[in-house]
Short mmCIF file of C-alpha atoms in Angstrom, two decimals:
data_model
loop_
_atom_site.label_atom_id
_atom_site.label_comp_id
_atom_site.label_asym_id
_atom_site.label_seq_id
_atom_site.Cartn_x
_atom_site.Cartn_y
_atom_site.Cartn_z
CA UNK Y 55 71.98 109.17 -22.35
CA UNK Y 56 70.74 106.13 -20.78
CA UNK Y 57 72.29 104.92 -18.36
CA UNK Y 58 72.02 100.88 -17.85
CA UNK Y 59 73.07 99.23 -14.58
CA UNK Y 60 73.60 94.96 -14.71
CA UNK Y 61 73.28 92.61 -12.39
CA UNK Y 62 72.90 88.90 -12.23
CA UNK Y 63 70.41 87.44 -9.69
CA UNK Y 64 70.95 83.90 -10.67
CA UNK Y 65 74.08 82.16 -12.20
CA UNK Y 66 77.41 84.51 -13.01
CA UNK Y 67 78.06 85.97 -15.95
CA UNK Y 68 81.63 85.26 -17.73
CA UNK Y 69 83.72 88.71 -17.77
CA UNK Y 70 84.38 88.07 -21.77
CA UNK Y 71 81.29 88.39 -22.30
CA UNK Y 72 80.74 91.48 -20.34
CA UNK Y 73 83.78 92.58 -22.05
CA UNK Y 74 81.86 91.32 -25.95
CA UNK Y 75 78.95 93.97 -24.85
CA UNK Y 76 81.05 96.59 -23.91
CA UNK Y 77 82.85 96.44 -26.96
CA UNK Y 78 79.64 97.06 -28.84
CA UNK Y 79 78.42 99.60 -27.20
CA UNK Y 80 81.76 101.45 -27.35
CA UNK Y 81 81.21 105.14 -28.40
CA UNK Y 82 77.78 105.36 -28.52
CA UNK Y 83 76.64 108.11 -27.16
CA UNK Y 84 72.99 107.42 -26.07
CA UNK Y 85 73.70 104.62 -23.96
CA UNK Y 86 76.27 103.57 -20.87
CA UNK Y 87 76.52 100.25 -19.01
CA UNK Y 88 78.00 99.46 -15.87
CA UNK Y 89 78.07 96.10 -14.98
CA UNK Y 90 77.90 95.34 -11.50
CA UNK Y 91 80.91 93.15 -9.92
CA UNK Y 92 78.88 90.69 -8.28
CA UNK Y 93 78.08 89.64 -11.96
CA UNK Y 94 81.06 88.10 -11.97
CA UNK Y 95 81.00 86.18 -8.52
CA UNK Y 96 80.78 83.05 -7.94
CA UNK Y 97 79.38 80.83 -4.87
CA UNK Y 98 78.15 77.10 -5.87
CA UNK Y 99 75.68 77.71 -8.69
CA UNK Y 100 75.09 81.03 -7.76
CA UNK Y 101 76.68 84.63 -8.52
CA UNK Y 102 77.80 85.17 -4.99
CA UNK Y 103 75.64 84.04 -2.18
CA UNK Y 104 71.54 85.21 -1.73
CA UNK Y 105 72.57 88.19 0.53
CA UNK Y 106 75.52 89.32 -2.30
CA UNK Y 107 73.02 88.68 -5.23
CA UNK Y 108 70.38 91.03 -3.42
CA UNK Y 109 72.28 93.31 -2.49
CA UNK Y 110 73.92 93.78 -5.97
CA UNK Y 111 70.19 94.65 -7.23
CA UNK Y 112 68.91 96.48 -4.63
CA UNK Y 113 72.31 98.79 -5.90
CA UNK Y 114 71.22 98.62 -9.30
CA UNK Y 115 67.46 99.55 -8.91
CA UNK Y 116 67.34 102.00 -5.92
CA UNK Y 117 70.64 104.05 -7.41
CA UNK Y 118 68.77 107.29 -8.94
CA UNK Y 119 71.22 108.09 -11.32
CA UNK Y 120 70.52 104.66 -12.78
CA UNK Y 121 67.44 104.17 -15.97
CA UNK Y 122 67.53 100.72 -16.62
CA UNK Y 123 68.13 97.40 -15.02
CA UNK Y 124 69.54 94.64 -16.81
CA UNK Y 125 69.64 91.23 -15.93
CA UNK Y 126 73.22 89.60 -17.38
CA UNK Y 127 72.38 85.72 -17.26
CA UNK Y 128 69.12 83.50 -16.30
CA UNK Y 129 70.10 79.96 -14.24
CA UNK Y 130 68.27 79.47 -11.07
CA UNK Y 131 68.34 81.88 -8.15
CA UNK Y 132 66.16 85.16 -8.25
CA UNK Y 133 63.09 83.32 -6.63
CA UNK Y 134 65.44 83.39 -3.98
CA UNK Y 135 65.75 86.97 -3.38
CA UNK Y 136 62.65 88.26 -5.10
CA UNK Y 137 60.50 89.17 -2.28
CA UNK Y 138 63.15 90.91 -0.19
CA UNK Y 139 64.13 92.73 -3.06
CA UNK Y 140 60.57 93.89 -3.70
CA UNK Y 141 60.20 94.77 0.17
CA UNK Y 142 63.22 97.03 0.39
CA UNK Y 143 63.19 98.90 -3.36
CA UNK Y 144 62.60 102.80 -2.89
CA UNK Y 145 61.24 105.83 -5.35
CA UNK Y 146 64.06 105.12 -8.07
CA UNK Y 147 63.41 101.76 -8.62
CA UNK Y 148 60.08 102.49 -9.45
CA UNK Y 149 61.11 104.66 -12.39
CA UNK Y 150 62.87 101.97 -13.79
CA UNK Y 151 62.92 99.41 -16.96
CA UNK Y 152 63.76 95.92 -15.90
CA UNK Y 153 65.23 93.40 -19.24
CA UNK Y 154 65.92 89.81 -18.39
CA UNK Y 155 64.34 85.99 -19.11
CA UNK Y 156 64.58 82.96 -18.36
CA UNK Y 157 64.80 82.63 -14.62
CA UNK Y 158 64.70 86.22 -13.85
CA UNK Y 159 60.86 85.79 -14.55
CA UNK Y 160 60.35 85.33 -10.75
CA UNK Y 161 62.14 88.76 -10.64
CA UNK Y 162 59.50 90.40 -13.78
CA UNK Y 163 56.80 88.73 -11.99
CA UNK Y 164 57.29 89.74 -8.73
CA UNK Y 165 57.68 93.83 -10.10
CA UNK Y 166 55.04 93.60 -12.09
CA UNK Y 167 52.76 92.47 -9.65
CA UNK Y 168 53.79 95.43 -7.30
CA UNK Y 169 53.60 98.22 -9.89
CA UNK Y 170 57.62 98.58 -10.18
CA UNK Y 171 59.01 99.93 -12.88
CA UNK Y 172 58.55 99.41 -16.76
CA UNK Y 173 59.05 95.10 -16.81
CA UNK Y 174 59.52 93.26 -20.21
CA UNK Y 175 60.78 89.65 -21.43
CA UNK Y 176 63.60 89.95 -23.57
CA UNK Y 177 67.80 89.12 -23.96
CA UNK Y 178 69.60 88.91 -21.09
CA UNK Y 179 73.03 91.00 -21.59
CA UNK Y 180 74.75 87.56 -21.64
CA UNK Y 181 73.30 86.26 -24.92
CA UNK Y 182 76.03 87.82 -26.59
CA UNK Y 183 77.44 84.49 -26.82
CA UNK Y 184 74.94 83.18 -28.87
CA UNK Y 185 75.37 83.38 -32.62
CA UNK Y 186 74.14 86.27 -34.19
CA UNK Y 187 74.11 87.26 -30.48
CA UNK Y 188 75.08 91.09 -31.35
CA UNK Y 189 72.05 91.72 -33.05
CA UNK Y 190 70.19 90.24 -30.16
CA UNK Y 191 72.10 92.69 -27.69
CA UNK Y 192 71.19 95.65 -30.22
CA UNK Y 193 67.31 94.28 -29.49
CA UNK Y 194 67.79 94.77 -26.39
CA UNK Y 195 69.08 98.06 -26.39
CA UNK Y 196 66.58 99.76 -28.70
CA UNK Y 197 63.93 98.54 -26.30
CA UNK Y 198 65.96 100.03 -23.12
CA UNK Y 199 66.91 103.51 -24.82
CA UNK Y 200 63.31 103.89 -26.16
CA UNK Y 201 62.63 101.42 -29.53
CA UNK Y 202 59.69 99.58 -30.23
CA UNK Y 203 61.42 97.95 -33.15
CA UNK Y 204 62.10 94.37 -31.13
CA UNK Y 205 59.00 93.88 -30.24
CA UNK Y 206 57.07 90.91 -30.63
CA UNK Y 207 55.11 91.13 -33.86
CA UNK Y 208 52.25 88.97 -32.61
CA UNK Y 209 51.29 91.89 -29.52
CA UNK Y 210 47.49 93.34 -30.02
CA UNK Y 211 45.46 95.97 -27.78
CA UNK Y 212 45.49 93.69 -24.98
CA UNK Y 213 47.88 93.23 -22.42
CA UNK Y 214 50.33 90.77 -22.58
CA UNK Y 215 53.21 88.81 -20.54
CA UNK Y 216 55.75 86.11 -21.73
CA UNK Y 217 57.86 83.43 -19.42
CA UNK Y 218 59.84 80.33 -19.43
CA UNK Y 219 57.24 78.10 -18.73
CA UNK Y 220 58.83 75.91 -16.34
CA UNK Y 221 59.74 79.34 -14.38
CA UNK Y 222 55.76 80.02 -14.70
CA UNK Y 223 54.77 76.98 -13.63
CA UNK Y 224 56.78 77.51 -10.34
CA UNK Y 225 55.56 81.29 -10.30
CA UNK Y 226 52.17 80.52 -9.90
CA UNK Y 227 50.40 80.70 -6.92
CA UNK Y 228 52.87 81.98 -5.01
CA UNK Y 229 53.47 85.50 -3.36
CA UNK Y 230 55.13 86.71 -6.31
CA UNK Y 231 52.72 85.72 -9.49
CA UNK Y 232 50.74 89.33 -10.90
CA UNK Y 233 47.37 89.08 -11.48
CA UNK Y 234 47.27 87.80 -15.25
CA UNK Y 235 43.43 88.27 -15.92
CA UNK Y 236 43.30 89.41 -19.06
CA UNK Y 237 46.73 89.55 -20.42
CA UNK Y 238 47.74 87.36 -23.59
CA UNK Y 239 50.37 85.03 -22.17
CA UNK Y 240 53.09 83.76 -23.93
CA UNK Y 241 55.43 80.93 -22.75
CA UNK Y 242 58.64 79.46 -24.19
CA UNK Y 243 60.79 76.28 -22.76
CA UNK Y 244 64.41 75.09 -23.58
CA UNK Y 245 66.22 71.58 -23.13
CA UNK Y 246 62.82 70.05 -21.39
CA UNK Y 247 61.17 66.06 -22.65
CA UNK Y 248 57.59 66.84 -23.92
CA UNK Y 249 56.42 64.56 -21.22
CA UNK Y 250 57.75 67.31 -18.96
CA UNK Y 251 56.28 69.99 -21.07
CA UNK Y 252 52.99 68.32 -21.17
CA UNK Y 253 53.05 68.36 -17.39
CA UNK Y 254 54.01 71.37 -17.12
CA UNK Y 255 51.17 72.89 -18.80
CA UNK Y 256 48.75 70.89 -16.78
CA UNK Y 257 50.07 72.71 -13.77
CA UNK Y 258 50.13 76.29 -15.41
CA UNK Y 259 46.87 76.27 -17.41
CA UNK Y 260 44.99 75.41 -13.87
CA UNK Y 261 46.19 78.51 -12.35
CA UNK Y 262 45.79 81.13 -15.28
CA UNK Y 263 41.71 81.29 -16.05
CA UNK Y 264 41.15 84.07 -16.80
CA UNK Y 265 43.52 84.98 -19.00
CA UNK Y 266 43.02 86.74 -22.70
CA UNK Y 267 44.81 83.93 -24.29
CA UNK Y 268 48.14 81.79 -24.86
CA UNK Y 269 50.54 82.30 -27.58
CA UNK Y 270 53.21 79.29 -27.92
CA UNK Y 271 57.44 80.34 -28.10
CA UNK Y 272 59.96 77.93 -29.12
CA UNK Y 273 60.10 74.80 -27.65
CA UNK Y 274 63.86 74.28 -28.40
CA UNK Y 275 66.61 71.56 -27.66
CA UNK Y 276 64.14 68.58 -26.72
CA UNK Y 277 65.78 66.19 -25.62
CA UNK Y 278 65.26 62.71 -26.90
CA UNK Y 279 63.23 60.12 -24.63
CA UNK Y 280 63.48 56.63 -24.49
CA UNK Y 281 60.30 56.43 -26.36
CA UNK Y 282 58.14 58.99 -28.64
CA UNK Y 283 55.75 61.14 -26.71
CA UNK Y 284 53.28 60.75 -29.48
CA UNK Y 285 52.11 64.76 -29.92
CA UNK Y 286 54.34 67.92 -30.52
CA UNK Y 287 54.60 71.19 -28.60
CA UNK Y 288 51.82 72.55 -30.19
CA UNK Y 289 49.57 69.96 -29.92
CA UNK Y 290 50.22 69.79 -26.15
CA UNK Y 291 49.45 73.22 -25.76
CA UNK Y 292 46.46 73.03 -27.60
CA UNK Y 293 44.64 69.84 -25.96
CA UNK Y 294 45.89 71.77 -22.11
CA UNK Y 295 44.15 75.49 -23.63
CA UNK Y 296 41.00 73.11 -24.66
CA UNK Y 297 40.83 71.20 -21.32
CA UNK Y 298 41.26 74.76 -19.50
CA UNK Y 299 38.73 77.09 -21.68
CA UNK Y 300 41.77 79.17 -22.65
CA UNK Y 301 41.93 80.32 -26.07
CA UNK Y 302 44.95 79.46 -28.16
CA UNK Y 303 46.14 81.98 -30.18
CA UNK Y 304 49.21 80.11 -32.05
CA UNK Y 305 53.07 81.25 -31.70
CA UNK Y 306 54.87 83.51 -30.59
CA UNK Y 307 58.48 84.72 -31.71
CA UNK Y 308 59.93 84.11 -28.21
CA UNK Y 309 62.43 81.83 -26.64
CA UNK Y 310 66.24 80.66 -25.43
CA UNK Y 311 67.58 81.82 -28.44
CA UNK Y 312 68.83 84.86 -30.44
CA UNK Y 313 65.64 85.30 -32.20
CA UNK Y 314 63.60 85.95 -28.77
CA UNK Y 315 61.77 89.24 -29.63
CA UNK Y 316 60.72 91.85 -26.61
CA UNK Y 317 57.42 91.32 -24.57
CA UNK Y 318 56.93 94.29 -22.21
CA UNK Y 319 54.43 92.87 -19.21
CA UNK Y 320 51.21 95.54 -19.64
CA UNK Y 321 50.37 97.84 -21.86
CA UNK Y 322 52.21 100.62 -20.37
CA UNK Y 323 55.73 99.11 -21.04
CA UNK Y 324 55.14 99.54 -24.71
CA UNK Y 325 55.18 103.55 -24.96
CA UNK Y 326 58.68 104.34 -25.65
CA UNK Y 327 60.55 106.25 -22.68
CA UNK Y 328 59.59 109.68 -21.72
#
């Protein structure tokens, strides 16, 4: 059995949807979930203050009897905790997988770079809520308990990542960005103007030059400007890969949605657990 720990490092999660997942998982026999209580508290934005949200995960990944780590909701916050998480994780957390998107990037990032664990982009356990959000939760599962069946069709020999772009755009550069030479990047963005996804690919595509490639996710829930922008999503990310010598290498079947398909950081995420 697998045993799945979750936690939420940014915004709470609502306890009915905790509840939803439970329900789906109920006697199944290969997997168990315990979802932390701190998913459920609630300080401003935040699920409980910086020093409740870290130590919730630092629960979570250093607990031995513990497989997986799962985020339960994006919404701004684990940049915030990130590097002391990183600085205080033991043995256990190392033999972990780590789930989540959105804003818990900062969190994928940050492991990745420091050789923690077995890190992938995929549903967060609160996207039950989305229509069609129990296959999405199923996705996520197979992945966790050993499936390769939700992965993202579009992944080749090479090494890959996937973010929210405006998280990777505030990722970059700092203390907790990996080292992406090499990797096929793909990027996704929700509820952004394309003037602000233009920009932000200005800002990303300077700081990732040596990377394989760039595969596009959904650009959904644009909102509408006071004036057209005059190109789409995929022309933006085309003229930035041009202007940066990075090689475009079309879409990817990723983003804030119940769709988004698994992209396990590396190549050694993909091999199903031992």
């Amino acid at each position: 059995m697998v045993r799945i720990a979750i936690c939420a490092p940014g915004k709470p999660l609502k306890r009915e949807r905790a509840d939803a997942v439970e329900a789906l998982v109920a006697g199944r026999k290969d997997v168990s979930l315990a979802f932390h209580e701190q998913c459920f508290a609630e300080e401003g934005h935040f699920a409980g203050s910086d020093a409740v949200r870290l130590a919730a995960l630092l629960d979570c990944a250093n607990d031995p009897s513990v497989d997986a780590v799962w985020f339960a909701m994006g919404g701004y916050g684990s940049n915030r905790i990130a590097a002391a998480a990183i600085a205080q994780m033991n043995g256990a957390a190392r033999q972990k997988s780590y789930l989540g998107y959105s804003d818990t990037g900062f969190l994928l990032g940050a492991l990745y770079r420091n050789g923690i664990g077995r890190v992938a982009h995929g549903p967060l356990a609160g996207d039950i809520r989305r229509e069609g959000g129990a296959g999405t939760i199923e996705r996520a599962l197979g992945w966790l308990t050993g499936s390769d069946e939700g992965l993202e069709p579009h992944l080749d020999e090479r090494p890959a990542a996937a973010f929210n772009l405006t998280t990777l755009a505030m990722l970059v550069g700092t203390d907790l960005a990996p080292d992406l030479s090499g990797h096929v990047v793909m990027v996704e963005e929700v509820a952004e103007h394309l003037y602000a996804v233009d920009r932000l690919f200005f800002h990303v595509t300077q700081h990732l030059p040596e990377i394989a490639g760039l595969r596009l996710g959904r650009i959904s829930e644009v909102p509408e400007n006071d004036r057209p922008f005059g190109s789409d999503e995929v022309a933006i990310a085309q003229d930035w890969c041009r202007r940066s010598g990075i090689p475009y290498l079309g879409r990817a079947d990723i983003g804030h949605d119940a769709a988004n398909r698994i992209v396990p950081f590396g190549l050694e995420a993909r091999r199903p657990r031992a």
